[in-house]
Short mmCIF file of C-alpha atoms and ligand atoms in Angstrom, two decimals:
data_model
loop_
_atom_site.label_atom_id
_atom_site.label_comp_id
_atom_site.label_asym_id
_atom_site.label_seq_id
_atom_site.Cartn_x
_atom_site.Cartn_y
_atom_site.Cartn_z
CA PRO A 527 -109.18 88.21 95.54
CA GLU A 528 -110.11 86.11 98.69
CA ALA A 529 -111.08 89.32 100.66
CA LEU A 530 -113.67 90.30 97.89
CA LEU A 531 -115.22 86.70 97.74
CA LYS A 532 -115.11 86.68 101.77
CA ARG A 533 -117.43 89.87 101.70
CA ILE A 534 -119.59 88.32 99.06
CA ILE A 535 -120.00 84.96 100.86
CA LEU A 536 -120.37 86.53 104.35
CA ALA A 537 -123.08 88.83 102.93
CA SER A 538 -125.18 86.27 101.12
CA SER A 539 -124.78 83.06 103.09
CA ARG A 540 -124.68 81.42 106.52
CA PRO A 541 -122.17 78.70 107.94
CA GLY A 542 -123.30 75.35 106.62
CA ASP A 543 -124.82 76.74 103.51
CA ILE A 544 -123.76 75.64 100.04
CA VAL A 545 -121.69 78.05 97.90
CA ALA A 546 -121.51 77.01 94.40
CA ASP A 547 -118.94 78.43 91.73
CA PHE A 548 -119.62 76.39 88.26
CA PHE A 549 -116.78 78.10 86.75
CA CYS A 550 -114.39 77.66 89.56
CA GLY A 551 -111.13 78.30 87.80
CA SER A 552 -108.36 78.08 90.31
CA GLY A 553 -110.92 77.51 93.21
CA THR A 554 -110.80 80.98 95.19
CA THR A 555 -114.46 80.97 95.81
CA LEU A 556 -114.36 77.42 96.96
CA ALA A 557 -111.10 77.98 99.45
CA VAL A 558 -112.87 81.04 100.95
CA ALA A 559 -116.14 79.21 101.45
CA GLU A 560 -114.31 76.36 102.94
CA LYS A 561 -112.48 78.78 105.43
CA LEU A 562 -115.77 80.45 106.30
CA GLY A 563 -117.44 77.00 107.30
CA ARG A 564 -119.68 77.03 104.08
CA ARG A 565 -120.14 73.62 102.10
CA TRP A 566 -119.16 74.12 98.46
CA ILE A 567 -119.67 72.75 94.85
CA GLY A 568 -117.37 73.51 92.16
CA SER A 569 -116.99 72.54 88.62
CA ASP A 570 -114.96 73.42 85.66
CA LEU A 571 -114.40 72.07 82.08
CA SER A 572 -110.64 72.53 82.23
CA LYS A 573 -108.53 69.87 83.57
CA PHE A 574 -105.94 72.35 84.67
CA ALA A 575 -108.54 74.26 86.68
CA ILE A 576 -109.54 71.11 88.53
CA GLN A 577 -106.07 70.07 89.21
CA VAL A 578 -105.23 73.49 90.57
CA THR A 579 -108.39 73.73 92.67
CA ARG A 580 -107.87 70.15 93.92
CA LYS A 581 -104.42 70.81 95.17
CA ARG A 582 -105.34 74.14 96.53
CA LEU A 583 -107.92 72.77 98.67
CA LEU A 584 -105.77 69.88 99.82
CA ASP A 585 -103.16 72.41 100.74
CA ILE A 586 -105.48 74.82 102.41
CA HIS A 587 -104.10 74.64 105.79
CA HIS A 588 -100.90 76.31 104.40
CA SER A 589 -102.75 79.15 102.91
CA LYS A 590 -103.30 82.61 104.60
CA ASP A 591 -105.93 83.07 107.34
CA LEU A 592 -108.85 85.24 106.32
CA GLN A 593 -108.98 87.20 109.51
CA ASN A 594 -105.08 87.66 110.05
CA LYS A 595 -102.90 87.67 106.89
CA ASP A 596 -99.76 87.14 108.98
CA ARG A 597 -101.02 83.59 110.18
CA LYS A 598 -101.74 80.47 108.40
CA TYR A 599 -105.43 79.15 108.17
CA GLY A 600 -104.03 75.90 109.63
CA ASN A 601 -107.02 73.65 109.30
CA PRO A 602 -107.19 70.76 106.73
CA ALA A 603 -110.18 70.89 104.26
CA ARG A 604 -113.07 68.66 105.12
CA PRO A 605 -113.33 65.57 102.85
CA PHE A 606 -114.46 66.19 99.38
CA GLU A 607 -115.20 64.27 96.25
CA LEU A 608 -114.05 64.72 92.89
CA TRP A 609 -116.30 63.60 90.06
CA ASN A 610 -115.84 63.41 86.41
CA ILE A 611 -119.37 63.79 85.15
CA GLY A 612 -121.55 64.59 82.36
CA ASN A 613 -120.20 61.85 80.15
CA TYR A 614 -123.51 61.18 78.40
CA GLU A 615 -121.64 60.67 75.30
CA THR A 616 -120.06 57.55 76.96
CA VAL A 617 -123.29 56.20 77.82
CA TYR A 618 -124.60 56.85 74.24
CA TRP A 619 -121.57 55.30 72.48
CA LEU A 620 -121.95 52.23 74.40
CA GLU A 621 -124.79 51.24 72.52
CA ARG A 622 -123.56 52.50 69.15
CA GLN A 623 -120.29 50.84 68.62
CA ASP A 624 -120.00 51.72 65.06
CA GLU A 625 -120.58 55.58 65.63
CA TYR A 626 -117.95 55.50 68.47
CA LEU A 627 -115.44 53.90 66.24
CA THR A 628 -116.12 56.12 63.44
CA PHE A 629 -115.79 59.30 65.71
CA MET A 630 -112.53 58.17 67.36
CA LEU A 631 -111.09 57.27 64.05
CA LYS A 632 -111.90 60.69 62.74
CA LEU A 633 -110.58 62.53 65.75
CA TYR A 634 -107.25 60.53 65.53
CA GLN A 635 -107.13 61.62 61.83
CA SER A 636 -107.11 58.07 60.71
CA GLN A 637 -109.20 56.09 58.18
CA PRO A 638 -111.39 53.00 58.84
CA LEU A 639 -110.13 49.74 57.88
CA ASN A 640 -112.51 46.95 56.90
CA GLY A 641 -112.32 43.11 57.03
CA PHE A 642 -110.36 43.03 60.32
CA ARG A 643 -111.42 42.07 63.79
CA TYR A 644 -108.98 44.10 65.94
CA LEU A 645 -107.66 46.56 63.46
CA HIS A 646 -110.18 49.33 63.13
CA GLY A 647 -108.34 51.90 61.02
CA ARG A 648 -105.22 53.01 59.54
CA LYS A 649 -103.14 56.15 59.89
CA GLY A 650 -100.33 56.53 57.39
CA ASP A 651 -98.33 53.26 57.68
CA ARG A 652 -99.70 52.41 61.02
CA THR A 653 -102.85 50.44 61.89
CA VAL A 654 -105.05 51.61 64.63
CA HIS A 655 -107.06 49.69 67.26
CA ILE A 656 -109.59 51.72 69.44
CA GLY A 657 -109.74 50.38 72.89
CA PRO A 658 -112.96 49.73 74.77
CA LEU A 659 -115.13 52.64 76.28
CA ASN A 660 -115.83 51.02 79.54
CA ALA A 661 -112.87 48.72 80.44
CA PRO A 662 -109.06 49.22 80.46
CA VAL A 663 -106.95 47.95 77.72
CA THR A 664 -105.29 44.60 78.69
CA MET A 665 -102.50 42.62 77.85
CA GLU A 666 -104.89 40.15 75.97
CA ASP A 667 -106.07 43.04 73.66
CA VAL A 668 -102.45 43.88 72.94
CA GLU A 669 -101.68 40.39 71.89
CA LYS A 670 -104.77 40.10 69.66
CA VAL A 671 -103.69 43.17 68.12
CA VAL A 672 -100.16 42.05 67.57
CA ILE A 673 -101.26 38.59 66.02
CA GLU A 674 -103.69 40.27 63.68
CA CYS A 675 -100.87 42.62 62.51
CA ARG A 676 -98.47 39.68 62.02
CA ASN A 677 -100.90 37.44 60.23
CA ASN A 678 -101.60 40.39 57.66
CA ASN A 679 -98.19 41.62 57.29
CA PHE A 680 -98.52 45.10 59.12
CA ASN A 681 -95.61 46.20 61.35
CA LYS A 682 -96.91 49.12 63.03
CA ALA A 683 -99.86 49.54 65.28
CA ASP A 684 -101.22 52.24 67.41
CA ILE A 685 -103.56 51.15 70.47
CA LEU A 686 -105.71 53.94 71.59
CA GLY A 687 -107.16 53.33 75.08
CA TRP A 688 -109.26 55.36 77.97
CA GLU A 689 -107.62 53.25 80.65
CA TRP A 690 -104.91 50.75 80.82
CA SER A 691 -104.40 47.66 83.03
CA TYR A 692 -101.13 47.62 85.02
CA GLU A 693 -99.25 45.29 82.93
CA VAL A 694 -99.76 47.08 79.60
CA ASN A 695 -96.55 49.34 79.66
CA GLU A 696 -93.30 49.39 78.20
CA LEU A 697 -93.12 45.65 78.44
CA ALA A 698 -96.05 45.28 76.12
CA LYS A 699 -94.07 47.47 73.63
CA THR A 700 -90.94 45.27 74.07
CA SER A 701 -92.82 42.17 73.57
CA ALA A 702 -94.59 43.48 70.40
CA LYS A 703 -91.21 44.44 68.99
CA LYS A 704 -89.96 40.92 69.33
CA ASN A 705 -92.92 40.01 67.13
CA GLY A 706 -91.85 42.56 64.64
CA ILE A 707 -94.42 45.07 65.44
CA ASP A 708 -93.69 48.67 66.25
CA LEU A 709 -96.29 49.51 69.06
CA LYS A 710 -97.34 52.65 70.41
CA LEU A 711 -100.01 53.12 73.26
CA ILE A 712 -102.02 56.26 72.95
CA GLN A 713 -104.04 57.92 75.57
CA ILE A 714 -107.50 58.92 74.35
CA PRO A 715 -108.22 62.53 75.77
CA SER A 716 -111.16 62.70 78.24
CA VAL A 717 -114.66 63.42 76.98
CA ASN A 718 -114.43 66.77 78.87
CA GLU A 719 -111.48 67.60 77.21
CA ILE A 720 -112.90 67.10 73.68
CA LYS A 721 -115.91 68.95 74.80
CA SER A 722 -114.04 71.99 76.01
CA SER A 723 -112.42 72.21 72.42
CA LEU A 724 -115.89 72.90 71.19
CA VAL A 725 -116.69 75.71 73.59
CA GLY A 726 -118.14 78.52 71.50
CA PHE A 727 -119.55 76.18 68.81
CA ASP A 728 -123.16 75.44 69.02
CA VAL A 729 -122.86 71.91 68.23
CA GLN A 730 -123.41 68.71 70.38
CA LEU A 731 -120.39 66.44 70.65
CA LEU A 732 -122.27 63.69 69.05
CA LYS A 733 -123.14 65.52 65.95
CA VAL A 734 -119.93 67.36 65.20
CA PRO A 735 -119.84 68.26 61.46
CA GLU A 736 -116.78 66.94 59.73
CA GLN A 737 -115.44 70.40 58.90
CA ILE A 738 -115.37 71.23 62.66
CA ILE A 739 -113.57 68.02 63.46
CA GLU A 740 -111.03 68.82 60.87
CA LYS A 741 -110.62 72.67 61.54
CA GLU A 742 -111.20 72.80 65.22
CA LEU A 743 -110.96 69.74 67.24
CA ILE A 744 -107.90 68.35 65.79
CA LYS A 745 -106.04 71.60 66.42
CA TYR A 746 -106.52 71.21 70.19
CA ILE A 747 -106.97 67.66 70.88
CA LYS A 748 -103.84 65.81 71.70
CA PHE A 749 -103.50 62.19 71.75
CA PRO A 750 -100.25 61.76 74.11
CA GLU A 751 -98.25 58.50 74.21
CA VAL A 752 -99.04 56.72 77.34
CA ALA A 753 -96.23 57.66 80.05
CA TYR A 754 -94.19 54.80 81.39
CA LEU A 755 -94.99 54.25 85.21
CA GLU A 756 -92.84 51.84 87.05
CA ILE A 757 -94.10 50.94 90.54
CA GLU A 758 -92.25 48.51 92.88
CA ASP A 759 -94.52 46.76 95.38
CA LYS A 760 -93.43 45.13 98.65
CA ILE A 761 -95.73 43.04 100.90
CA ASN A 762 -94.79 42.68 104.49
CA GLY A 763 -97.50 40.79 106.36
CA ASN A 764 -100.65 42.98 106.01
CA GLU A 765 -98.52 45.99 104.83
CA VAL A 766 -98.07 47.04 101.37
CA THR A 767 -95.39 49.56 100.23
CA LEU A 768 -95.44 51.07 96.87
CA LYS A 769 -92.64 53.04 95.22
CA ILE A 770 -92.58 54.92 92.00
CA SER A 771 -89.16 53.66 90.69
CA ASP A 772 -89.54 55.37 87.30
CA PHE A 773 -91.83 57.76 85.33
CA GLN A 774 -91.20 58.60 81.69
CA LEU A 775 -93.16 60.85 79.30
CA SER A 776 -92.75 60.25 75.66
CA PRO A 777 -90.88 62.97 73.78
CA THR A 778 -92.92 66.04 72.76
CA ALA A 779 -92.19 69.71 71.91
CA GLU A 780 -93.74 70.75 75.29
CA LEU A 781 -91.34 68.19 77.06
CA ALA A 782 -88.26 69.44 75.14
CA GLU A 783 -88.97 72.89 76.56
CA ILE A 784 -88.56 71.86 80.19
CA ALA A 785 -86.24 68.95 79.70
CA SER A 786 -83.24 70.66 80.86
CA LYS A 787 -84.56 71.73 84.24
CA VAL A 788 -85.58 68.25 85.06
CA LYS A 789 -83.04 66.20 86.83
CA ASP A 790 -85.08 63.18 87.89
CA SER A 791 -87.85 62.37 85.33
CA ARG A 792 -90.09 61.77 88.35
CA GLU A 793 -90.10 65.49 88.91
CA LEU A 794 -92.63 65.47 85.98
CA ILE A 795 -95.20 64.14 88.38
CA ASP A 796 -97.52 66.84 89.61
CA TYR A 797 -99.83 64.62 91.72
CA TRP A 798 -100.39 61.10 92.46
CA ALA A 799 -103.17 59.25 94.56
CA ILE A 800 -103.87 55.70 95.48
CA ASP A 801 -107.08 53.66 96.08
CA TRP A 802 -106.00 50.82 98.05
CA ASP A 803 -109.16 48.76 97.41
CA TYR A 804 -110.28 49.63 94.03
CA LYS A 805 -113.81 48.08 93.16
CA GLU A 806 -113.85 48.95 89.45
CA ASP A 807 -116.28 51.61 89.84
CA THR A 808 -115.36 54.91 91.60
CA PHE A 809 -111.80 55.76 92.36
CA HIS A 810 -111.29 56.55 96.08
CA ASN A 811 -108.61 58.89 96.88
CA GLN A 812 -107.27 57.20 100.09
CA TRP A 813 -103.69 58.66 99.91
CA GLN A 814 -102.10 61.36 97.78
CA SER A 815 -99.03 63.44 97.53
CA PHE A 816 -98.62 66.51 95.16
CA ARG A 817 -96.26 69.23 94.27
CA VAL A 818 -96.43 72.68 95.83
CA LYS A 819 -94.49 75.76 95.28
CA LYS A 820 -92.13 75.30 98.03
CA ASN A 821 -91.59 71.55 97.50
CA PRO A 822 -91.89 70.78 93.91
CA ARG A 823 -91.47 67.16 94.32
CA VAL A 824 -93.99 64.50 95.21
CA ASP A 825 -93.21 61.56 97.74
CA TYR A 826 -92.22 58.73 95.82
CA GLN A 827 -93.28 56.00 98.31
CA ALA A 828 -96.49 55.15 100.10
CA ARG A 829 -97.72 52.53 102.70
CA HIS A 830 -100.91 50.90 103.67
CA LYS A 831 -101.81 48.38 106.22
CA TYR A 832 -104.76 46.19 105.30
CA GLU A 833 -107.15 45.04 108.28
CA ASP A 834 -108.59 41.83 106.37
CA VAL A 835 -106.69 39.17 104.24
CA GLY A 836 -107.77 38.62 100.70
CA ASN A 837 -107.17 39.73 97.22
CA TYR A 838 -107.05 43.54 96.47
CA LYS A 839 -106.83 45.72 93.52
CA ILE A 840 -104.89 49.08 93.87
CA MET A 841 -105.56 51.85 91.41
CA ILE A 842 -102.76 54.42 91.15
CA LYS A 843 -103.47 57.69 89.36
CA VAL A 844 -100.72 59.85 88.25
CA VAL A 845 -101.07 63.48 86.95
CA ASP A 846 -98.18 64.73 84.99
CA VAL A 847 -97.08 68.36 84.89
CA PHE A 848 -99.11 68.72 81.52
CA GLY A 849 -102.28 67.66 83.16
CA ASN A 850 -102.37 64.00 81.67
CA ASP A 851 -103.50 61.00 83.67
CA THR A 852 -101.72 57.84 83.82
CA ASN A 853 -103.75 55.19 85.69
CA LYS A 854 -102.51 51.78 86.63
CA ILE A 855 -104.06 48.66 88.52
CA LEU A 856 -102.07 46.42 90.60
CA LYS A 857 -103.17 43.05 92.29
CA VAL A 858 -102.07 42.29 95.85
CA ARG A 859 -102.76 39.28 98.00
CA ILE A 860 -102.78 39.64 101.86
CA LYS A 861 -102.43 36.39 103.53
C1 SAM B 1088 -111.91 83.36 85.42
S1 SAM B 1088 -112.12 81.68 85.72
C2 SAM B 1088 -113.14 81.57 87.15
C3 SAM B 1088 -112.72 82.09 88.48
C4 SAM B 1088 -113.54 81.73 89.58
N1 SAM B 1088 -114.99 81.91 89.46
C5 SAM B 1088 -113.11 82.49 90.84
O1 SAM B 1088 -114.02 83.31 91.48
O2 SAM B 1088 -111.85 82.43 91.15
C6 SAM B 1088 -113.13 81.10 84.54
C7 SAM B 1088 -113.44 79.51 84.28
O3 SAM B 1088 -114.40 79.09 83.62
C8 SAM B 1088 -114.21 77.76 83.02
N2 SAM B 1088 -115.25 77.71 81.99
C9 SAM B 1088 -115.38 78.38 80.81
N3 SAM B 1088 -116.34 78.01 80.23
C10 SAM B 1088 -116.92 76.85 81.00
C11 SAM B 1088 -118.08 76.04 80.89
N4 SAM B 1088 -119.13 76.09 79.73
N5 SAM B 1088 -118.39 75.17 81.77
C12 SAM B 1088 -117.63 75.06 82.89
N6 SAM B 1088 -116.47 75.92 82.95
C13 SAM B 1088 -116.17 76.84 82.04
C14 SAM B 1088 -112.84 78.07 82.39
O4 SAM B 1088 -112.25 76.99 82.26
C15 SAM B 1088 -112.18 78.96 83.59
O5 SAM B 1088 -111.43 78.05 84.47
#
């Protein structure tokens, strides 16, 4: 309860001190620290915990005041950053491409396929391409996979990626279909998610024994199909308006359970955020909209005015109600 954490924090820190909760769960400690004027650091390995905490802090002004329960706290949270850190594995894999491909193929329960340039593996009757570690999958990558499939009489391909460039969406699948290829775009779960399935095992991610991959990791690790996100953009002078016009998740058992309650598929969006000037490194959360209990729908439209002319990359990050991210990059030119 907040009241208990209030006592602990008041008794053991002063305003401006840093309060840390490295297992922050739903973020109670951080919210109380924020309300008591302390700085804070929180961490958690669960993406749901981070998502709940992020929304709780962004919505803290609506929460109860610590002194008077009948009042709202009323103040917005001071700016904070959300980092995805500790991905030492990514750095390690960058220098060991073969190990990376082998591990990913195993995790995806597929077998290596030799003698091809872009087709790395095979899962049943589908070929598998593993996307790059440090760059989004581009339309060019998709085309290379499609051409190699066609030249070798394969007609099904799964492309696995960490990130996707904007134009890689349903249209990529439609164009592959025209070339006779049944294409699926598959999201690789985050390194943290893979790691969290290993909690309780005394093993490092890089040296996971085969039987653990088979018995444990595969049970918990899901490779969802990439959601379909359609964004309409309008440029009027220096002002850009973005609108989510469609959002579709691929059918899963989890989705079937809630499908009857969802009238507009955009209601499956839990949170979305925009970096209006994405520089290909850190995502700067410059605008966001998220569901809260009282209003379980995000705003579907966002606006931004640019001060300078030029070419900009806009990064859009959508988190759906199942905690999966869909990231898209859009290019605009402000004249
Ligand atoms: C009971 S909750 C914490 C509640 C929170 N400390 C509070 O005061 O409200 C425990 C959290 O620990 C997280 N957790 C478990 N093992 C972890 C680990 N090795 N590293 C980071 N977080 C972990 C879980 O995901 C869960 O969200």
